[in-house]
Amino acid sequence: MPPTPQRHFSAPTIVIGAGPHGLAAAALLNRFDVPTVILERSDRVGNSWAQRYDHLRLHTTPGTSKLPGLPVPRQAGPWVSRDDYVCYLESYAAHHRLDVRLTTPVLRIQRAGPGSDARWLVCTSDGPVPTDAVVVATGRCHAPHVPHWPGRATFTGTLLHSARYRSPAPYRGQHVLVVGAGNSGTEIAAVLAGAGAARVQISVRTPPNILPRSSARWHAVGRLTEALPLAWRDRTSLLTQRVAVPDLTSRGLPRPRTGLYTRNAREGVNPVLDHGFVDAVRSGRVEPVPAVRGFDGPDVVLADGTRLRPDTVIAATGYRTNLYDLVGSLGVLDEDGLPLAVGSETHPEAPHLYFAGYTNPLTGVLRQAGIEARAIAHALRRERAGSTLLAPRGNAPS
């Protein structure tokens, strides 16, 4: 039986997570007269961005990184830094006067009992909150994932996930192995190699699709070619890489055989935007090596049997959504823990339970935040108004 609601507060809509997707959804819902409260587990807006490494810069331009209703300040430059983007998110919450309840972790979401005026109970550490609709926006990068490599516990060096990496300073003079050749792994490896690490190697399981850093052009191409056949887009992307990126096969990094569009469709993986990684590999400052098979005391054992003895292993091995505790009992997740319905779509068994921020489109995750926020706001507005749509207050964020 559901616990008795403690009405310390309630709202027609609860948004879980004060990152870009949660903030955008709340801003648009408020504009359409749907009072919304954001519940955030940490003590600040945009905390997941604030915890990223110091030298992080967005891979999208300010125009495709803005949220509805507020541009990214021009002084942030063409490649927005981590700190500038966190400041932007804080300014966004203040600009739209969003009701953000910090240090309010949500433990689970459950259906309200019979006779309740609400559809859902959002169970927090302070008690359950009744609400008619919930937007889950805790994000794809919620829980760092380190593979359960055989012998991992025996490793005598330092092993950390890239979520705990902050700057290259602690690794000067060290032999560092970075595991994972996505955007974070390649960027970290290149920065380490240029900041005094004695030796930097990067373990590659699947050769990445690498593109030049001019991401505005590539995200625009992604939008323009969405309607074209996948095979055509793949062939074009592989040809583009051959023209724009030197062949690194002799350095241990062969060209990819799978196009970036297929990889995105199958695995949710985006191409690597080059931040100096290609030059670091060409010069030998970063050495690609095979995938990690396991650990044996001080050694890292690779797929080809080679043994390395690094001082530090940085696992740039991705994240998990960690949604099972929150909604695992509701039947709304697939076998990988991802929502079965996202954006304005809801699961038939869970009306008014929305998920924002769980896709990784080639057109840009931050641009997608605005798209999903608008779709959810319009869906809830239609539900509230029936056949008569409510007009937004003032000008809705664009």
Short mmCIF file of C-alpha atoms in Angstrom, two decimals:
data_model
loop_
_atom_site.label_atom_id
_atom_site.label_comp_id
_atom_site.label_asym_id
_atom_site.label_seq_id
_atom_site.Cartn_x
_atom_site.Cartn_y
_atom_site.Cartn_z
CA MET A 1 0.00 0.00 0.00
CA PRO A 2 1.42 3.44 -0.88
CA PRO A 3 2.50 5.61 2.07
CA THR A 4 0.24 8.44 3.14
CA PRO A 5 1.34 11.58 1.31
CA GLN A 6 3.02 14.21 3.47
CA ARG A 7 1.85 17.44 1.88
CA HIS A 8 4.88 19.54 2.69
CA PHE A 9 4.38 20.70 -0.89
CA SER A 10 2.74 19.49 -4.07
CA ALA A 11 2.69 20.54 -7.70
CA PRO A 12 0.83 19.52 -10.84
CA THR A 13 4.19 18.51 -12.32
CA ILE A 14 7.44 17.37 -10.74
CA VAL A 15 10.69 17.44 -12.71
CA ILE A 16 13.51 15.27 -11.37
CA GLY A 17 16.96 16.67 -12.12
CA ALA A 18 18.22 20.26 -12.47
CA GLY A 19 20.39 19.68 -15.54
CA PRO A 20 19.73 21.09 -19.03
CA HIS A 21 16.79 18.78 -19.83
CA GLY A 22 15.09 19.32 -16.49
CA LEU A 23 15.53 23.09 -16.55
CA ALA A 24 14.25 23.37 -20.13
CA ALA A 25 11.19 21.24 -19.37
CA ALA A 26 10.33 23.26 -16.26
CA ALA A 27 10.74 26.60 -18.06
CA LEU A 28 8.35 25.63 -20.85
CA LEU A 29 5.82 24.01 -18.53
CA ASN A 30 5.68 27.13 -16.37
CA ARG A 31 5.12 29.24 -19.48
CA PHE A 32 2.08 27.14 -20.28
CA ASP A 33 0.61 27.65 -16.81
CA VAL A 34 1.63 24.22 -15.55
CA PRO A 35 3.21 24.97 -12.14
CA THR A 36 6.33 22.86 -11.86
CA VAL A 37 8.80 22.02 -9.12
CA ILE A 38 12.28 20.67 -9.84
CA LEU A 39 13.78 18.21 -7.36
CA GLU A 40 17.59 18.02 -7.44
CA ARG A 41 19.63 15.58 -5.34
CA SER A 42 22.74 17.80 -5.15
CA ASP A 43 23.28 21.25 -3.69
CA ARG A 44 23.46 23.18 -6.97
CA VAL A 45 21.92 23.54 -10.40
CA GLY A 46 23.90 21.80 -13.15
CA ASN A 47 25.90 19.74 -10.68
CA SER A 48 26.66 16.92 -13.12
CA TRP A 49 28.35 19.46 -15.42
CA ALA A 50 30.22 21.05 -12.52
CA GLN A 51 31.74 17.66 -11.70
CA ARG A 52 33.30 17.17 -15.16
CA TYR A 53 37.02 17.66 -15.76
CA ASP A 54 38.43 21.17 -15.62
CA HIS A 55 39.42 21.53 -19.28
CA LEU A 56 36.08 20.35 -20.69
CA ARG A 57 34.60 22.42 -23.48
CA LEU A 58 31.30 21.78 -25.22
CA HIS A 59 31.40 19.96 -28.54
CA THR A 60 28.50 22.05 -29.81
CA THR A 61 28.45 25.77 -30.59
CA PRO A 62 26.59 28.27 -28.38
CA GLY A 63 23.68 28.43 -30.84
CA THR A 64 23.04 24.69 -30.58
CA SER A 65 23.81 24.55 -26.84
CA LYS A 66 21.28 27.12 -25.64
CA LEU A 67 18.06 26.17 -23.88
CA PRO A 68 14.67 27.69 -24.81
CA GLY A 69 14.31 31.32 -23.84
CA LEU A 70 17.90 32.33 -23.07
CA PRO A 71 20.98 32.46 -25.32
CA VAL A 72 24.42 31.41 -24.15
CA PRO A 73 26.38 34.65 -23.49
CA ARG A 74 28.60 35.68 -26.40
CA GLN A 75 31.55 36.20 -24.08
CA ALA A 76 31.62 32.45 -23.49
CA GLY A 77 33.24 32.14 -26.92
CA PRO A 78 32.74 29.59 -29.71
CA TRP A 79 33.61 26.58 -27.52
CA VAL A 80 31.93 27.04 -24.14
CA SER A 81 33.93 25.93 -21.10
CA ARG A 82 32.59 23.77 -18.30
CA ASP A 83 32.48 26.65 -15.81
CA ASP A 84 30.80 29.02 -18.27
CA TYR A 85 28.14 26.44 -19.04
CA VAL A 86 27.44 25.81 -15.35
CA CYS A 87 27.06 29.58 -14.88
CA TYR A 88 24.68 29.62 -17.84
CA LEU A 89 22.52 26.88 -16.30
CA GLU A 90 22.38 28.78 -13.00
CA SER A 91 21.44 31.96 -14.85
CA TYR A 92 18.79 30.05 -16.78
CA ALA A 93 17.10 28.86 -13.57
CA ALA A 94 17.14 32.41 -12.19
CA HIS A 95 15.98 34.00 -15.46
CA HIS A 96 12.92 31.77 -15.65
CA ARG A 97 12.33 31.89 -11.87
CA LEU A 98 12.28 28.13 -11.63
CA ASP A 99 11.31 26.50 -8.35
CA VAL A 100 14.31 24.26 -7.71
CA ARG A 101 14.42 22.25 -4.46
CA LEU A 102 18.08 21.41 -3.90
CA THR A 103 19.39 18.54 -1.75
CA THR A 104 16.11 16.70 -2.32
CA PRO A 105 16.97 13.24 -3.65
CA VAL A 106 14.15 11.19 -5.11
CA LEU A 107 14.14 7.58 -3.95
CA ARG A 108 11.43 6.18 -6.22
CA ILE A 109 8.30 6.98 -8.17
CA GLN A 110 5.14 4.97 -7.53
CA ARG A 111 1.52 5.07 -8.52
CA ALA A 112 -0.80 6.87 -6.13
CA GLY A 113 -3.36 4.73 -4.36
CA PRO A 114 -7.10 4.55 -5.09
CA GLY A 115 -8.98 7.69 -4.17
CA SER A 116 -5.94 9.93 -4.51
CA ASP A 117 -6.26 13.22 -6.38
CA ALA A 118 -2.82 12.59 -7.90
CA ARG A 119 -1.56 10.00 -10.38
CA TRP A 120 1.90 9.65 -8.86
CA LEU A 121 3.77 9.81 -5.60
CA VAL A 122 7.35 11.01 -5.87
CA CYS A 123 9.04 9.56 -2.80
CA THR A 124 11.79 11.79 -1.44
CA SER A 125 13.90 11.63 1.70
CA ASP A 126 11.44 14.11 3.22
CA GLY A 127 8.39 12.03 2.35
CA PRO A 128 6.17 11.36 -0.68
CA VAL A 129 5.02 14.23 -2.89
CA PRO A 130 1.71 13.82 -4.77
CA THR A 131 1.70 15.00 -8.37
CA ASP A 132 -0.27 14.53 -11.56
CA ALA A 133 2.74 14.30 -13.88
CA VAL A 134 6.46 13.55 -13.59
CA VAL A 135 9.34 14.39 -15.92
CA VAL A 136 12.40 12.25 -15.21
CA ALA A 137 15.50 14.15 -16.34
CA THR A 138 18.35 12.55 -14.39
CA GLY A 139 20.22 11.90 -17.65
CA ARG A 140 22.08 9.19 -19.51
CA CYS A 141 25.34 9.98 -17.66
CA HIS A 142 23.99 9.38 -14.17
CA ALA A 143 26.17 6.58 -12.77
CA PRO A 144 29.81 6.00 -13.86
CA HIS A 145 30.38 2.50 -15.24
CA VAL A 146 33.64 0.55 -14.85
CA PRO A 147 33.61 -2.91 -16.45
CA HIS A 148 34.09 -5.95 -14.20
CA TRP A 149 37.41 -6.90 -15.73
CA PRO A 150 38.87 -10.17 -14.43
CA GLY A 151 41.43 -9.47 -11.71
CA ARG A 152 40.41 -5.83 -11.37
CA ALA A 153 40.61 -6.03 -7.57
CA THR A 154 44.25 -7.22 -7.73
CA PHE A 155 45.50 -4.13 -9.58
CA THR A 156 48.19 -2.43 -7.51
CA GLY A 157 48.17 0.83 -9.47
CA THR A 158 45.48 3.52 -9.43
CA LEU A 159 42.21 2.80 -11.23
CA LEU A 160 39.59 5.51 -11.58
CA HIS A 161 36.64 6.32 -13.80
CA SER A 162 36.95 9.41 -15.97
CA ALA A 163 34.19 10.97 -13.83
CA ARG A 164 36.81 11.30 -11.07
CA TYR A 165 39.47 12.77 -13.34
CA ARG A 166 39.78 16.55 -12.94
CA SER A 167 43.05 17.77 -14.49
CA PRO A 168 46.35 16.42 -15.85
CA ALA A 169 48.45 17.84 -13.00
CA PRO A 170 48.44 14.73 -10.72
CA TYR A 171 49.69 12.53 -13.58
CA ARG A 172 52.86 14.36 -14.55
CA GLY A 173 55.70 11.90 -14.94
CA GLN A 174 53.33 8.92 -14.87
CA HIS A 175 52.58 6.13 -17.30
CA VAL A 176 48.82 6.45 -17.87
CA LEU A 177 46.52 4.07 -19.71
CA VAL A 178 43.20 5.57 -20.82
CA VAL A 179 40.56 2.94 -21.59
CA GLY A 180 37.94 3.99 -24.12
CA ALA A 181 38.24 6.01 -27.32
CA GLY A 182 35.12 8.16 -27.11
CA ASN A 183 35.13 11.93 -26.80
CA SER A 184 36.14 11.95 -23.13
CA GLY A 185 38.84 9.29 -23.49
CA THR A 186 40.49 10.84 -26.53
CA GLU A 187 40.40 14.34 -25.08
CA ILE A 188 41.83 13.24 -21.74
CA ALA A 189 44.59 11.26 -23.45
CA ALA A 190 45.60 14.20 -25.65
CA VAL A 191 45.67 16.62 -22.72
CA LEU A 192 47.72 14.24 -20.55
CA ALA A 193 50.24 13.78 -23.35
CA GLY A 194 50.72 17.52 -23.65
CA ALA A 195 50.89 18.21 -19.91
CA GLY A 196 53.84 16.16 -18.74
CA ALA A 197 52.69 12.55 -18.47
CA ALA A 198 55.68 10.29 -19.13
CA ARG A 199 53.75 7.90 -21.34
CA VAL A 200 50.12 7.88 -22.47
CA GLN A 201 48.41 4.89 -24.06
CA ILE A 202 44.77 4.53 -25.04
CA SER A 203 43.01 1.19 -25.15
CA VAL A 204 40.71 0.95 -28.17
CA ARG A 205 38.08 -1.77 -28.61
CA THR A 206 36.38 -0.31 -31.70
CA PRO A 207 38.11 2.30 -33.89
CA PRO A 208 36.15 5.54 -33.47
CA ASN A 209 34.69 7.72 -36.19
CA ILE A 210 36.77 10.90 -35.93
CA LEU A 211 35.78 14.28 -37.35
CA PRO A 212 37.43 17.71 -37.17
CA ARG A 213 36.41 19.93 -34.28
CA SER A 214 34.23 22.25 -36.39
CA SER A 215 31.16 20.67 -34.84
CA ALA A 216 28.70 23.34 -36.02
CA ARG A 217 29.13 22.02 -39.54
CA TRP A 218 28.79 18.36 -38.57
CA HIS A 219 25.70 18.85 -36.41
CA ALA A 220 24.13 20.83 -39.25
CA VAL A 221 24.91 17.97 -41.63
CA GLY A 222 23.26 15.58 -39.17
CA ARG A 223 20.07 17.63 -39.24
CA LEU A 224 20.04 18.01 -43.03
CA THR A 225 20.58 14.33 -43.79
CA GLU A 226 18.18 12.74 -41.29
CA ALA A 227 15.70 11.78 -44.03
CA LEU A 228 18.29 10.15 -46.30
CA PRO A 229 18.96 6.36 -46.34
CA LEU A 230 21.29 5.16 -43.58
CA ALA A 231 23.65 3.38 -45.99
CA TRP A 232 24.10 6.56 -48.04
CA ARG A 233 24.83 8.64 -44.95
CA ASP A 234 27.35 6.05 -43.73
CA ARG A 235 29.23 5.98 -47.02
CA THR A 236 29.35 9.76 -47.10
CA SER A 237 30.59 9.97 -43.51
CA LEU A 238 33.37 7.43 -44.12
CA LEU A 239 34.46 9.30 -47.24
CA THR A 240 34.48 12.56 -45.29
CA GLN A 241 36.71 11.02 -42.63
CA ARG A 242 39.15 9.79 -45.27
CA VAL A 243 39.43 13.30 -46.68
CA ALA A 244 39.52 15.23 -43.39
CA VAL A 245 41.41 12.90 -41.00
CA PRO A 246 44.85 11.36 -41.64
CA ASP A 247 45.15 7.56 -41.74
CA LEU A 248 46.45 6.43 -38.33
CA THR A 249 46.62 2.73 -39.14
CA SER A 250 50.42 2.66 -38.92
CA ARG A 251 50.12 4.12 -35.42
CA GLY A 252 47.81 1.34 -34.28
CA LEU A 253 44.46 3.04 -34.93
CA PRO A 254 42.88 1.71 -38.16
CA ARG A 255 40.07 3.50 -39.91
CA PRO A 256 36.56 2.51 -38.79
CA ARG A 257 34.59 0.13 -40.96
CA THR A 258 31.20 1.12 -39.60
CA GLY A 259 29.77 4.52 -40.47
CA LEU A 260 28.99 7.00 -37.72
CA TYR A 261 25.24 6.96 -38.45
CA THR A 262 24.99 3.19 -37.99
CA ARG A 263 27.03 3.31 -34.80
CA ASN A 264 24.79 6.04 -33.45
CA ALA A 265 21.64 4.09 -34.37
CA ARG A 266 22.90 0.80 -32.91
CA GLU A 267 24.90 1.91 -29.90
CA GLY A 268 23.96 5.53 -29.23
CA VAL A 269 27.61 6.47 -29.89
CA ASN A 270 28.56 9.82 -31.40
CA PRO A 271 31.70 10.53 -33.44
CA VAL A 272 34.86 11.81 -31.77
CA LEU A 273 35.42 15.50 -32.44
CA ASP A 274 39.16 16.01 -32.63
CA HIS A 275 40.61 18.22 -29.87
CA GLY A 276 44.26 17.43 -30.62
CA PHE A 277 43.99 13.65 -30.37
CA VAL A 278 44.89 12.99 -34.03
CA ASP A 279 48.11 15.01 -33.81
CA ALA A 280 48.98 13.34 -30.49
CA VAL A 281 48.64 9.89 -32.10
CA ARG A 282 50.55 10.90 -35.25
CA SER A 283 53.44 12.25 -33.17
CA GLY A 284 53.54 9.16 -30.94
CA ARG A 285 52.65 11.09 -27.79
CA VAL A 286 49.51 8.92 -27.47
CA GLU A 287 49.87 5.21 -28.29
CA PRO A 288 46.75 3.21 -29.24
CA VAL A 289 46.74 -0.35 -27.85
CA PRO A 290 44.20 -3.21 -27.97
CA ALA A 291 41.22 -3.62 -25.65
CA VAL A 292 41.73 -4.51 -21.99
CA ARG A 293 41.16 -8.20 -21.18
CA GLY A 294 41.89 -8.10 -17.46
CA PHE A 295 44.27 -7.24 -14.64
CA ASP A 296 46.97 -9.26 -12.91
CA GLY A 297 48.49 -7.47 -9.93
CA PRO A 298 50.48 -4.53 -11.35
CA ASP A 299 49.82 -5.58 -14.93
CA VAL A 300 47.05 -4.78 -17.37
CA VAL A 301 46.50 -7.65 -19.80
CA LEU A 302 45.39 -6.69 -23.30
CA ALA A 303 43.31 -8.68 -25.79
CA ASP A 304 46.42 -9.70 -27.76
CA GLY A 305 48.17 -10.95 -24.61
CA THR A 306 50.42 -7.92 -24.21
CA ARG A 307 51.05 -6.82 -20.62
CA LEU A 308 51.35 -3.19 -19.59
CA ARG A 309 52.34 -1.80 -16.21
CA PRO A 310 50.84 1.69 -15.97
CA ASP A 311 50.85 3.79 -12.83
CA THR A 312 47.25 4.87 -13.46
CA VAL A 313 44.33 3.53 -15.48
CA ILE A 314 41.58 6.03 -16.34
CA ALA A 315 38.42 4.21 -17.44
CA ALA A 316 36.54 6.41 -19.92
CA THR A 317 34.01 3.60 -20.19
CA GLY A 318 30.73 5.43 -20.08
CA TYR A 319 27.78 5.71 -17.74
CA ARG A 320 24.54 3.98 -16.87
CA THR A 321 21.16 5.64 -16.34
CA ASN A 322 20.64 3.93 -12.95
CA LEU A 323 16.86 4.21 -13.34
CA TYR A 324 15.97 0.82 -11.81
CA ASP A 325 15.63 2.08 -8.23
CA LEU A 326 13.60 5.05 -9.42
CA VAL A 327 11.11 3.41 -11.81
CA GLY A 328 12.16 -0.24 -12.13
CA SER A 329 8.89 -1.54 -10.70
CA LEU A 330 6.73 0.31 -13.25
CA GLY A 331 7.61 -1.72 -16.36
CA VAL A 332 8.80 1.31 -18.33
CA LEU A 333 12.45 0.29 -18.94
CA ASP A 334 14.05 -1.96 -21.54
CA GLU A 335 16.63 -4.65 -20.81
CA ASP A 336 19.43 -2.06 -20.88
CA GLY A 337 17.71 0.14 -18.32
CA LEU A 338 16.66 2.79 -20.83
CA PRO A 339 13.11 4.18 -21.02
CA LEU A 340 10.82 2.45 -23.51
CA ALA A 341 9.18 5.81 -24.29
CA VAL A 342 10.96 9.18 -24.35
CA GLY A 343 10.10 12.81 -24.98
CA SER A 344 6.38 13.46 -25.34
CA GLU A 345 5.58 9.74 -25.60
CA THR A 346 4.59 7.85 -22.47
CA HIS A 347 4.28 4.14 -21.74
CA PRO A 348 0.67 2.86 -21.91
CA GLU A 349 0.95 1.63 -18.33
CA ALA A 350 2.41 4.91 -17.05
CA PRO A 351 0.46 7.92 -18.32
CA HIS A 352 1.97 11.32 -17.52
CA LEU A 353 5.39 9.81 -16.73
CA TYR A 354 7.87 11.41 -19.14
CA PHE A 355 11.59 10.86 -19.73
CA ALA A 356 13.83 13.63 -21.08
CA GLY A 357 17.53 13.34 -21.90
CA TYR A 358 17.90 9.63 -22.65
CA THR A 359 18.84 9.81 -26.33
CA ASN A 360 22.15 10.79 -27.90
CA PRO A 361 21.31 12.22 -31.34
CA LEU A 362 23.92 13.28 -33.85
CA THR A 363 22.19 16.66 -34.01
CA GLY A 364 23.32 17.46 -30.45
CA VAL A 365 22.17 16.47 -26.95
CA LEU A 366 21.73 20.06 -25.75
CA ARG A 367 19.69 21.01 -28.81
CA GLN A 368 17.58 17.93 -28.08
CA ALA A 369 16.84 19.28 -24.58
CA GLY A 370 14.78 22.09 -26.09
CA ILE A 371 13.04 19.80 -28.57
CA GLU A 372 11.97 17.33 -25.89
CA ALA A 373 10.98 20.09 -23.48
CA ARG A 374 8.67 21.68 -26.05
CA ALA A 375 7.11 18.34 -26.91
CA ILE A 376 6.45 17.45 -23.26
CA ALA A 377 5.06 20.91 -22.48
CA HIS A 378 2.65 20.75 -25.42
CA ALA A 379 1.56 17.22 -24.48
CA LEU A 380 0.77 18.21 -20.90
CA ARG A 381 -0.92 21.42 -22.02
CA ARG A 382 -3.21 19.42 -24.29
CA GLU A 383 -4.00 17.02 -21.46
CA ARG A 384 -4.86 19.86 -19.08
CA ALA A 385 -6.92 21.82 -21.56
CA GLY A 386 -8.73 18.96 -23.25
CA SER A 387 -9.77 20.11 -26.68
CA THR A 388 -9.15 23.78 -25.83
CA LEU A 389 -5.46 24.66 -25.85
CA LEU A 390 -4.27 27.15 -23.25
CA ALA A 391 -2.29 30.12 -24.47
CA PRO A 392 1.12 30.51 -22.83
CA ARG A 393 1.81 33.40 -20.46
CA GLY A 394 3.66 36.07 -22.41
CA ASN A 395 6.01 34.76 -25.04
CA ALA A 396 6.94 31.11 -24.66
CA PRO A 397 10.70 30.45 -24.68
CA SER A 398 11.93 29.80 -28.19
#
